[in-house]
Short mmCIF file of C-alpha atoms in Angstrom, two decimals:
data_model
loop_
_atom_site.label_atom_id
_atom_site.label_comp_id
_atom_site.label_asym_id
_atom_site.label_seq_id
_atom_site.Cartn_x
_atom_site.Cartn_y
_atom_site.Cartn_z
CA MET P 11 133.97 64.29 170.96
CA ASN P 12 130.54 64.37 172.37
CA GLY P 13 127.16 64.87 170.88
CA LYS P 14 126.47 68.22 172.53
CA GLN P 15 129.43 69.88 170.78
CA HIS P 16 128.32 68.80 167.36
CA PRO P 17 126.39 71.15 165.11
CA GLU P 18 122.80 70.81 164.02
CA LEU P 19 121.94 70.40 160.35
CA ARG P 20 118.78 72.18 159.31
CA ALA P 21 116.82 72.48 156.09
CA GLU P 22 114.01 74.98 155.72
CA GLY P 23 111.55 75.08 152.85
CA LEU P 24 113.95 73.13 150.67
CA ARG P 25 112.80 72.80 147.08
CA LEU P 26 114.67 71.46 144.10
CA ARG P 27 113.55 71.75 140.53
CA TYR P 28 115.02 70.35 137.35
CA GLY P 29 113.45 72.65 134.80
CA LYS P 30 109.71 72.44 135.47
CA ASN P 31 109.97 69.17 137.32
CA GLU P 32 110.07 69.66 141.09
CA VAL P 33 111.75 66.72 142.84
CA LEU P 34 111.88 68.03 146.41
CA HIS P 35 108.77 69.81 147.65
CA GLY P 36 109.46 72.20 150.51
CA ILE P 37 111.33 69.99 152.95
CA ASP P 38 111.75 71.12 156.54
CA LEU P 39 114.17 69.03 158.52
CA THR P 40 116.34 69.33 161.59
CA LEU P 41 119.00 66.77 162.35
CA ARG P 42 119.93 67.13 165.97
CA PRO P 43 123.47 66.32 167.09
CA GLY P 44 124.40 62.87 168.34
CA CYS P 45 121.70 60.79 166.73
CA ILE P 46 121.58 58.00 164.16
CA TYR P 47 119.02 58.76 161.49
CA GLY P 48 117.70 56.34 158.94
CA LEU P 49 116.51 57.73 155.65
CA VAL P 50 114.19 55.38 153.84
CA GLY P 51 112.15 55.77 150.72
CA ARG P 52 111.35 54.00 147.49
CA ASN P 53 113.54 54.23 144.42
CA GLY P 54 113.29 57.73 143.01
CA ALA P 55 111.83 59.16 146.23
CA GLY P 56 114.62 61.76 146.29
CA LYS P 57 116.89 60.36 149.01
CA THR P 58 120.23 60.95 147.30
CA THR P 59 119.00 64.30 145.98
CA LEU P 60 118.00 65.38 149.48
CA LEU P 61 121.33 64.26 150.93
CA SER P 62 123.19 66.07 148.13
CA CYS P 63 121.29 69.27 148.95
CA LEU P 64 121.94 68.89 152.67
CA THR P 65 125.67 68.63 152.07
CA GLY P 66 125.96 71.45 149.54
CA GLN P 67 126.69 69.13 146.65
CA LEU P 68 123.59 70.23 144.82
CA ALA P 69 122.28 73.77 144.59
CA VAL P 70 118.74 74.11 145.93
CA SER P 71 116.11 76.01 143.97
CA GLU P 72 114.48 77.45 147.09
CA GLY P 73 115.01 77.30 150.82
CA ALA P 74 118.08 77.15 153.02
CA VAL P 75 120.39 74.53 154.46
CA THR P 76 122.45 75.46 157.50
CA CYS P 77 124.95 73.61 159.64
CA GLY P 78 125.51 75.06 163.08
CA GLY P 79 123.63 78.15 161.91
CA GLN P 80 125.90 78.72 158.90
CA PRO P 81 124.81 78.22 155.32
CA VAL P 82 126.25 75.06 153.83
CA TRP P 83 126.47 76.18 150.20
CA GLU P 84 130.08 77.00 149.26
CA ASN P 85 130.99 77.50 152.90
CA PRO P 86 134.21 75.69 153.89
CA ALA P 87 133.55 76.20 157.62
CA ALA P 88 130.17 74.46 157.42
CA LEU P 89 131.36 71.81 154.97
CA ALA P 90 134.17 70.87 157.38
CA ASN P 91 131.49 69.36 159.64
CA LEU P 92 130.01 67.21 156.91
CA CYS P 93 130.94 64.05 155.10
CA PHE P 94 128.63 62.65 152.46
CA SER P 95 129.94 59.27 151.42
CA ARG P 96 128.02 58.52 148.26
CA GLU P 97 127.92 55.39 146.18
CA ILE P 98 130.86 55.04 143.82
CA GLY P 99 129.89 54.37 140.24
CA THR P 100 131.99 52.07 138.12
CA THR P 101 130.52 52.84 134.75
CA LEU P 102 132.05 56.26 134.15
CA GLY P 103 135.29 56.13 132.25
CA GLY P 104 138.50 57.70 133.47
CA GLY P 105 138.98 59.72 136.62
CA PRO P 106 138.36 58.35 140.05
CA ASN P 107 137.43 54.99 138.64
CA ASN P 108 140.94 54.67 137.33
CA MET P 109 142.33 55.72 140.68
CA LYS P 110 143.70 53.16 143.04
CA VAL P 111 141.94 52.70 146.38
CA ARG P 112 145.02 54.20 148.04
CA ASP P 113 144.77 57.38 145.92
CA TYR P 114 141.05 57.64 146.57
CA LEU P 115 141.63 57.48 150.32
CA GLU P 116 144.44 60.03 150.01
CA ALA P 117 142.03 62.39 148.27
CA ALA P 118 139.62 61.92 151.16
CA ALA P 119 142.43 62.61 153.63
CA LEU P 120 143.25 65.82 151.79
CA PHE P 121 139.75 67.26 151.80
CA LEU P 122 138.18 65.89 155.00
CA PRO P 123 139.63 67.90 157.88
CA HIS P 124 138.87 65.36 160.65
CA TRP P 125 140.31 62.41 158.70
CA ASP P 126 141.70 59.64 160.93
CA LYS P 127 144.45 57.96 158.92
CA GLU P 128 145.14 55.19 161.43
CA TYR P 129 141.45 54.34 161.69
CA ALA P 130 141.21 54.24 157.90
CA ALA P 131 144.16 51.85 157.75
CA ARG P 132 142.53 49.63 160.38
CA LEU P 133 139.25 49.57 158.47
CA VAL P 134 141.00 48.77 155.20
CA ALA P 135 142.73 45.83 156.89
CA ARG P 136 139.50 44.69 158.54
CA PHE P 137 137.60 44.68 155.24
CA GLY P 138 140.53 43.07 153.42
CA LEU P 139 140.62 45.83 150.81
CA ASP P 140 143.58 45.82 148.44
CA GLU P 141 144.74 49.44 148.32
CA ARG P 142 146.65 48.82 145.09
CA LYS P 143 143.51 47.84 143.22
CA LYS P 144 141.82 50.32 140.94
CA ILE P 145 138.32 51.47 141.86
CA CYS P 146 136.97 50.21 138.53
CA LYS P 147 138.23 46.71 139.32
CA LEU P 148 136.37 46.44 142.63
CA SER P 149 133.22 44.41 143.13
CA LYS P 150 130.02 46.17 144.27
CA GLY P 151 130.59 44.97 147.81
CA MET P 152 134.17 46.22 147.81
CA LEU P 153 133.01 49.61 146.51
CA SER P 154 130.59 49.81 149.42
CA MET P 155 133.46 49.03 151.76
CA VAL P 156 135.46 51.94 150.34
CA THR P 157 132.52 54.30 150.97
CA ILE P 158 132.21 52.95 154.52
CA VAL P 159 135.93 53.49 155.18
CA ILE P 160 135.63 57.08 153.94
CA ALA P 161 132.53 57.75 156.03
CA LEU P 162 133.84 56.28 159.26
CA ALA P 163 137.44 57.52 158.97
CA SER P 164 136.21 61.00 158.06
CA ARG P 165 135.26 61.47 161.74
CA ALA P 166 133.01 64.24 160.49
CA PRO P 167 130.54 65.50 163.13
CA ILE P 168 127.74 64.83 160.65
CA THR P 169 128.41 61.76 158.55
CA ILE P 170 126.02 60.74 155.81
CA LEU P 171 126.11 57.37 154.09
CA ASP P 172 124.15 56.70 150.93
CA GLU P 173 123.32 53.01 150.51
CA PRO P 174 126.39 51.88 152.47
CA VAL P 175 125.40 48.22 152.55
CA ALA P 176 124.49 47.83 148.88
CA GLY P 177 126.24 44.74 147.60
CA LEU P 178 127.57 43.70 151.00
CA ASP P 179 126.99 40.13 152.17
CA VAL P 180 125.16 39.57 155.43
CA VAL P 181 128.38 39.10 157.44
CA ALA P 182 129.83 42.36 156.13
CA ARG P 183 126.54 44.14 156.81
CA GLU P 184 126.56 42.93 160.42
CA ASP P 185 130.17 44.03 160.68
CA PHE P 186 129.31 47.47 159.33
CA TYR P 187 126.52 48.06 161.84
CA LYS P 188 128.80 46.87 164.64
CA LEU P 189 131.52 49.30 163.55
CA LEU P 190 128.97 52.07 163.23
CA LEU P 191 127.68 51.56 166.75
CA GLU P 192 131.21 51.33 168.17
CA ASP P 193 132.11 54.60 166.46
CA TYR P 194 128.87 56.20 167.60
CA ALA P 195 129.49 55.13 171.20
CA GLU P 196 133.00 56.57 171.03
CA THR P 197 132.33 59.85 169.23
CA GLY P 198 128.62 60.56 169.58
CA ARG P 199 128.56 62.08 166.13
CA THR P 200 125.49 62.27 163.94
CA PHE P 201 124.94 59.63 161.30
CA VAL P 202 122.42 59.65 158.50
CA ILE P 203 122.08 56.33 156.70
CA SER P 204 120.06 55.85 153.59
CA THR P 205 119.17 52.24 152.92
CA HIS P 206 116.72 49.88 151.28
CA ILE P 207 117.54 47.03 153.64
CA ILE P 208 115.31 48.38 156.36
CA GLU P 209 114.73 45.39 158.61
CA GLU P 210 118.39 44.92 159.48
CA ALA P 211 118.99 48.59 160.12
CA ALA P 212 115.81 49.31 162.06
CA SER P 213 117.36 48.54 165.43
CA VAL P 214 120.27 50.90 164.68
CA PHE P 215 118.14 53.90 163.70
CA GLU P 216 117.22 56.11 166.62
CA GLU P 217 115.09 58.23 164.35
CA VAL P 218 113.69 57.49 160.96
CA ILE P 219 112.85 59.78 158.06
CA LEU P 220 110.39 58.39 155.53
CA LEU P 221 110.70 60.14 152.21
CA ASP P 222 108.07 59.69 149.55
CA GLU P 223 107.94 61.44 146.20
CA GLY P 224 110.11 64.32 147.36
CA ARG P 225 108.22 64.90 150.61
CA ILE P 226 108.87 63.83 154.17
CA LEU P 227 106.05 61.49 154.96
CA GLU P 228 107.06 60.74 158.53
CA MET P 229 109.92 61.68 160.79
CA GLY P 230 110.38 60.69 164.38
CA GLU P 231 111.77 58.24 166.88
CA THR P 232 111.77 54.79 165.34
CA ASP P 233 110.16 52.97 168.29
CA GLU P 234 107.53 55.65 168.73
CA LEU P 235 106.65 55.65 165.03
CA VAL P 236 106.51 51.88 164.70
CA GLY P 237 104.49 51.66 167.94
CA GLN P 238 101.68 53.63 166.30
CA PHE P 239 100.89 50.85 163.87
CA ALA P 240 99.25 47.50 164.41
CA ALA P 241 97.96 44.67 162.25
CA VAL P 242 94.52 43.41 163.25
CA THR P 243 93.72 39.91 161.99
CA GLY P 244 90.60 37.85 162.42
CA ALA P 245 87.09 37.24 161.10
CA GLU P 246 85.89 40.08 158.91
CA GLU P 247 83.11 41.27 161.21
CA ALA P 248 85.32 41.13 164.26
CA VAL P 249 88.14 43.03 162.56
CA ASP P 250 85.72 45.69 161.29
CA ALA P 251 84.27 46.07 164.77
CA VAL P 252 87.68 46.46 166.39
CA CYS P 253 88.93 48.88 163.73
CA ALA P 254 85.81 51.02 163.69
CA GLY P 255 86.63 54.62 164.52
CA HIS P 256 90.35 54.16 163.89
CA ARG P 257 92.47 55.13 160.92
CA VAL P 258 92.70 52.03 158.74
CA LEU P 259 95.56 52.20 156.26
CA THR P 260 95.36 48.90 154.43
CA CYS P 261 93.11 45.86 154.39
CA GLU P 262 93.60 42.50 152.77
CA ARG P 263 91.83 39.17 152.85
CA LEU P 264 93.75 36.11 153.93
CA GLY P 265 91.44 33.25 152.98
CA ARG P 266 88.42 33.54 155.31
CA GLN P 267 90.19 36.06 157.45
CA LYS P 268 90.82 39.73 157.10
CA GLN P 269 93.87 41.75 158.11
CA CYS P 270 93.84 45.49 158.52
CA VAL P 271 96.71 47.78 159.38
CA VAL P 272 95.61 50.60 161.61
CA ARG P 273 97.35 53.69 162.83
CA LEU P 274 96.89 54.38 166.49
CA PRO P 275 98.66 57.52 167.73
CA GLY P 276 98.06 56.31 171.28
CA GLY P 277 99.50 52.84 170.65
CA PRO P 278 97.75 49.45 170.33
CA GLY P 279 96.17 49.89 173.77
CA ALA P 280 93.64 52.16 172.10
CA LEU P 281 92.06 49.15 170.37
CA ARG P 282 89.14 47.38 171.97
CA ALA P 283 90.62 44.02 171.12
CA GLY P 284 88.59 41.00 171.94
CA GLY P 285 89.63 37.36 171.94
CA GLU P 286 88.48 36.85 168.37
CA VAL P 287 91.14 39.07 166.73
CA ASP P 288 94.92 39.09 166.85
CA VAL P 289 96.62 42.44 167.24
CA GLU P 290 100.28 42.40 166.28
CA PRO P 291 102.86 45.18 166.15
CA LEU P 292 104.39 46.06 162.80
CA THR P 293 108.05 46.10 161.91
CA LEU P 294 109.60 49.26 160.43
CA GLN P 295 109.67 47.58 157.05
CA LYS P 296 105.94 46.81 157.23
CA VAL P 297 105.25 50.39 158.29
CA PHE P 298 107.28 51.61 155.33
CA VAL P 299 105.43 49.32 152.89
CA THR P 300 102.08 50.38 154.36
CA LEU P 301 102.84 54.08 154.03
CA CYS P 302 104.75 54.08 150.77
CA GLY P 303 103.24 51.15 148.88
CA HIS P 304 100.87 53.37 146.92
CA GLU P 305 99.31 50.65 144.82
CA GLU P 306 98.17 48.77 147.92
CA LYS P 307 96.83 51.87 149.66
CA GLY P 308 93.22 52.56 150.35
CA GLY P 309 91.96 49.22 149.12
CA GLY P 310 89.81 48.42 152.07
CA ALA P 311 89.78 51.40 154.34
CA ALA P 312 86.96 51.07 156.81
CA MET R 24 140.72 74.87 150.53
CA THR R 25 142.12 76.21 147.25
CA ALA R 26 145.61 75.12 148.31
CA ARG R 27 144.31 71.59 148.82
CA ALA R 28 142.62 71.67 145.41
CA VAL R 29 145.90 72.85 143.84
CA ARG R 30 147.77 70.07 145.59
CA PHE R 31 145.27 67.51 144.41
CA SER R 32 145.20 68.77 140.80
CA LEU R 33 148.96 69.17 140.65
CA ARG R 34 149.41 65.52 141.40
CA TRP R 35 147.67 64.61 138.14
CA ALA R 36 149.16 67.46 136.13
CA ALA R 37 152.66 66.46 137.28
CA LEU R 38 152.32 63.17 135.41
CA LEU R 39 151.57 65.02 132.17
CA LEU R 40 154.24 67.66 132.66
CA GLY R 41 156.77 64.99 133.56
CA ALA R 42 156.01 63.13 130.32
CA VAL R 43 156.32 66.33 128.25
CA VAL R 44 159.60 67.42 129.83
CA LEU R 45 161.05 63.91 129.56
CA SER R 46 160.19 63.61 125.86
CA ALA R 47 161.66 67.08 125.26
CA LEU R 48 164.91 66.01 126.91
CA VAL R 49 165.01 62.78 124.90
CA THR R 50 164.44 64.68 121.65
CA LEU R 51 167.12 67.27 122.42
CA GLY R 52 169.55 64.59 123.59
CA SER R 53 168.95 62.66 120.38
CA ALA R 54 169.57 65.79 118.26
CA ALA R 55 172.76 66.56 120.17
CA LEU R 56 174.07 63.00 119.79
CA TRP R 57 172.96 62.07 116.28
CA GLY R 58 172.40 65.41 114.59
CA THR R 59 169.32 67.06 113.16
CA ASN R 60 169.13 65.41 109.78
CA SER R 61 165.66 64.00 109.93
CA ARG R 62 166.55 61.19 107.52
CA GLU R 63 169.31 59.97 109.79
CA ASN R 64 167.72 60.76 113.12
CA PHE R 65 163.99 60.09 113.36
CA MET R 66 163.77 61.91 116.69
CA ALA R 67 164.99 65.11 115.08
CA ASN R 68 161.59 65.48 113.44
CA TYR R 69 160.15 66.02 116.86
CA LEU R 70 162.18 69.20 117.24
CA VAL R 71 159.88 70.63 114.62
CA ALA R 72 156.66 68.98 115.68
CA PHE R 73 157.20 68.95 119.42
CA PRO R 74 155.29 72.11 120.40
CA LEU R 75 152.23 70.89 118.53
CA LEU R 76 152.46 67.46 120.10
CA ALA R 77 152.92 68.93 123.57
CA GLU R 78 149.85 71.09 123.19
CA PHE R 79 147.80 68.25 121.82
CA LEU R 80 148.88 66.04 124.70
CA PHE R 81 147.97 68.80 127.12
CA LEU R 82 144.50 69.20 125.67
CA ILE R 83 143.57 65.54 125.43
CA SER R 84 145.15 64.46 128.70
CA GLY R 85 143.91 67.55 130.47
CA ALA R 86 140.36 66.82 129.39
CA SER R 87 140.43 63.21 130.41
CA MET R 88 142.14 63.91 133.72
CA ALA R 89 140.11 66.95 134.69
CA MET R 90 136.82 65.20 133.98
CA PRO R 91 136.11 63.51 137.25
CA MET R 92 138.60 65.31 139.44
CA LEU R 93 136.55 68.42 140.01
CA PRO R 94 133.34 66.50 140.86
CA LEU R 95 135.42 64.22 143.06
CA MET R 96 136.82 67.20 144.96
CA VAL R 97 133.29 68.54 145.44
CA ALA R 98 132.07 65.11 146.57
CA MET R 99 134.86 65.05 149.14
CA GLY R 100 133.64 68.34 150.64
CA CYS R 101 135.68 70.89 148.71
CA THR R 102 133.82 74.02 147.61
CA ARG R 103 133.24 74.38 143.89
CA ARG R 104 134.92 77.76 143.94
CA ALA R 105 138.08 76.32 145.47
CA ALA R 106 138.08 73.24 143.24
CA TRP R 107 137.68 75.37 140.11
CA ALA R 108 140.31 77.87 141.26
CA GLY R 109 142.71 75.03 142.07
CA MET R 110 142.28 73.52 138.64
CA GLN R 111 142.67 76.89 136.96
CA ILE R 112 145.90 77.60 138.84
CA VAL R 113 147.27 74.22 137.77
CA THR R 114 146.03 74.72 134.19
CA TRP R 115 147.85 78.05 133.91
CA LEU R 116 150.91 76.57 135.56
CA CYS R 117 150.88 73.82 132.93
CA TRP R 118 150.44 76.51 130.29
CA ALA R 119 153.54 78.33 131.50
CA VAL R 120 155.66 75.18 131.63
CA LEU R 121 154.48 73.95 128.22
CA LEU R 122 155.01 77.36 126.65
CA ALA R 123 158.53 77.48 128.05
CA VAL R 124 159.28 73.95 126.83
CA SER R 125 157.70 74.63 123.41
CA LEU R 126 159.66 77.84 123.04
CA GLY R 127 162.85 76.12 124.16
CA MET R 128 162.34 73.36 121.60
CA PHE R 129 161.55 75.88 118.88
CA ARG R 130 164.69 77.87 119.66
CA ALA R 131 166.74 74.68 119.86
CA GLY R 132 165.45 73.70 116.39
CA GLN R 133 166.48 77.10 115.07
CA ALA R 134 169.90 76.81 116.72
CA PHE R 135 170.36 73.48 114.99
CA GLY R 136 169.53 75.24 111.72
CA MET R 137 166.17 73.57 111.20
CA GLU R 138 163.29 75.17 109.39
CA ALA R 139 160.42 74.82 111.84
CA PHE R 140 156.83 74.60 110.64
CA PHE R 141 155.71 76.67 113.53
CA PRO R 142 154.64 80.29 113.72
CA ASP R 143 157.24 82.67 115.07
CA GLY R 144 154.71 84.55 117.14
CA VAL R 145 155.16 83.41 120.71
CA VAL R 146 152.04 85.36 121.69
CA PHE R 147 150.00 83.55 119.08
CA ASN R 148 151.33 80.18 120.14
CA GLY R 149 150.76 81.05 123.78
CA LEU R 150 147.19 82.07 123.09
CA PHE R 151 146.43 78.80 121.38
CA LEU R 152 148.02 76.91 124.22
CA ALA R 153 145.88 78.87 126.70
CA LEU R 154 142.83 78.10 124.59
CA ALA R 155 143.70 74.42 124.65
CA GLY R 156 144.00 74.59 128.44
CA GLN R 157 140.70 76.38 128.84
CA LEU R 158 139.04 73.82 126.60
CA ALA R 159 140.43 71.01 128.68
CA LEU R 160 138.61 72.12 131.81
CA PRO R 161 135.02 72.38 130.53
CA ALA R 162 135.65 69.32 128.38
CA GLY R 163 136.58 67.54 131.55
CA LEU R 164 133.47 68.70 133.36
CA LEU R 165 131.09 67.44 130.74
CA GLU R 166 129.38 64.19 131.46
CA GLY R 167 129.77 61.42 128.97
CA ARG R 168 132.58 60.51 126.66
CA LEU R 169 130.86 61.96 123.62
CA GLY R 170 130.68 65.47 125.08
CA ARG R 171 134.26 65.35 126.28
CA GLY R 172 135.43 63.91 122.98
CA LEU R 173 133.62 66.59 120.99
CA VAL R 174 135.09 69.45 123.00
CA ALA R 175 138.56 67.91 122.90
CA ALA R 176 138.19 67.41 119.14
CA CYS R 177 137.08 71.05 118.75
CA GLY R 178 140.19 72.08 120.67
CA SER R 179 142.37 70.03 118.36
CA VAL R 180 140.76 71.53 115.26
CA VAL R 181 141.14 75.04 116.67
CA MET R 182 144.77 74.37 117.52
CA LEU R 183 145.59 72.93 114.11
CA GLY R 184 143.72 75.79 112.47
CA GLY R 185 145.79 78.24 114.47
CA LEU R 186 149.02 76.60 113.39
CA ILE R 187 147.97 76.61 109.74
CA LEU R 188 147.01 80.30 110.00
CA GLY R 189 150.41 81.02 111.55
CA GLY R 190 152.16 79.16 108.74
CA LEU R 191 150.15 80.95 106.05
CA TRP R 192 150.95 84.31 107.62
CA LYS R 193 154.63 83.43 107.88
CA TRP R 194 154.74 82.55 104.19
CA GLY R 195 152.95 85.77 103.25
CA MET R 196 149.74 84.06 102.19
CA LEU R 197 147.65 85.61 104.92
CA PRO R 198 147.24 89.39 105.44
CA THR R 199 148.52 90.65 108.80
CA ALA R 200 145.07 92.11 109.57
CA VAL R 201 143.46 88.65 109.35
CA TYR R 202 146.24 87.16 111.40
CA THR R 203 145.77 89.83 114.08
CA ALA R 204 141.99 89.29 114.03
CA ALA R 205 142.56 85.55 114.60
CA GLN R 206 144.66 86.38 117.64
CA VAL R 207 141.92 88.63 119.02
CA VAL R 208 139.29 85.91 118.46
CA CYS R 209 141.55 83.45 120.21
CA ALA R 210 142.02 85.77 123.19
CA VAL R 211 138.27 86.37 123.45
CA ALA R 212 137.66 82.61 123.29
CA VAL R 213 140.07 82.10 126.19
CA VAL R 214 138.14 84.60 128.32
CA VAL R 215 134.75 83.16 127.34
CA LEU R 216 135.85 79.62 128.10
CA PHE R 217 137.37 80.75 131.38
CA ALA R 218 134.00 82.17 132.45
CA ALA R 219 132.09 79.19 131.03
CA SER R 220 134.17 76.67 132.94
CA ARG R 221 133.55 78.57 136.17
CA ARG R 222 129.82 78.67 135.48
CA LEU R 223 129.83 74.97 134.73
CA ALA R 224 131.82 74.22 137.87
CA MET R 225 129.33 76.13 140.03
CA ARG R 226 126.43 74.10 138.65
CA LEU R 227 127.85 70.63 138.50
CA ALA R 228 126.43 67.89 140.67
CA PRO R 229 128.77 65.05 141.53
CA LYS R 230 127.03 61.86 140.53
CA ASN R 231 128.62 58.78 141.94
CA ALA R 232 131.98 60.51 141.95
#
């Protein structure tokens, strides 16, 4: 497989309403083939809802979702290119939760047309999953491992993982990202990963989508996006002088010093930094907190 | 896609059908070996009650098994239309097998000279069985145990009510016109539930399936 043969997933004017409550507000999105996307947003931002709409698991109220130019909704040809490996709940009684891991994987093999049985078996062995165990008996980490096995072994051209590392220990998380990159290098397929553990995943994401209150706040190449932000720290007057004329997002006082986060579309070089202030780049997590931490916003904008 | 959904649903239905057929064989074997005197052979009672038990089993088990299977199929990338069609095909297949087994048991009871508390009308029995099957699917699609339990309980009440009506008619306590009207209501309910389950299937959102 190679990235150029994979389809593009596109959403246009996507809106979703539950009664009068609109949870997705006109989302336009194009996921190009052969790219690893990170989807980040606060709890309740609409990440899982958006992913459900993109994969035809939730009917949209307005707008269209297409994969390779074909509508996704109730279209087997388009759905064959997609795998949405969602979190497995343990609280619901009966059903899949009473299924054994083996049966769950067999169901995946039945419905996912690109399923790689040997790869799935290798992953199960690598994670030390007991296939005879029932889903409801698995720990949170083990449940995440099952969703990872399904996502990776699906070999779907567009593979979407919702909170794949929830409950995984740091070693397992490292292992997951390693596996993901190995698979990506081999197949070049598109991955979309929704996560709250941003710092660890930042280096894996080629592009990042910041979702906030049902809207896409930012979308673009991770390095380019992060490179637009800088933290300016120093004496208050000096910081104000350096930040003057730039878009200041947040300000806070650190003892006798002041720190402001500024957005510089041209990069930190646009600042007239003198020796009296420190200008430091932000991490993706800091960028996320700056843009989505509403309560901290606007406190000291210059 | 529908074929895959049938294959998937059949796997779970096979467990239920296997249990029904096995218990039918055990009951018949017991009657053949030890006779049909219910005082001497406890199992002989089942010759009379078996159809009711089979239908009840079908409704309750169907509801609990169908519940997460359709959302799971959708979560795995199956279309709702195919998942619903697959489950309907399997439901009607179960209906046919259970009707055949019920009828066989009823006839066997008669052959053994037993007075069965069961309406003679195969059509009536079949309709109630179909109704039970159609109740199982939407019951299974509902979220929460309470909703599923309520629909399954409604199915049980309807089924028992149908059997009582059949018995009353058989003993001449119910006018034929009322009995016929009950059959029509039952048939309409099957159609309504058939449409309702499809509507529900097209709207459902798999949550943590």
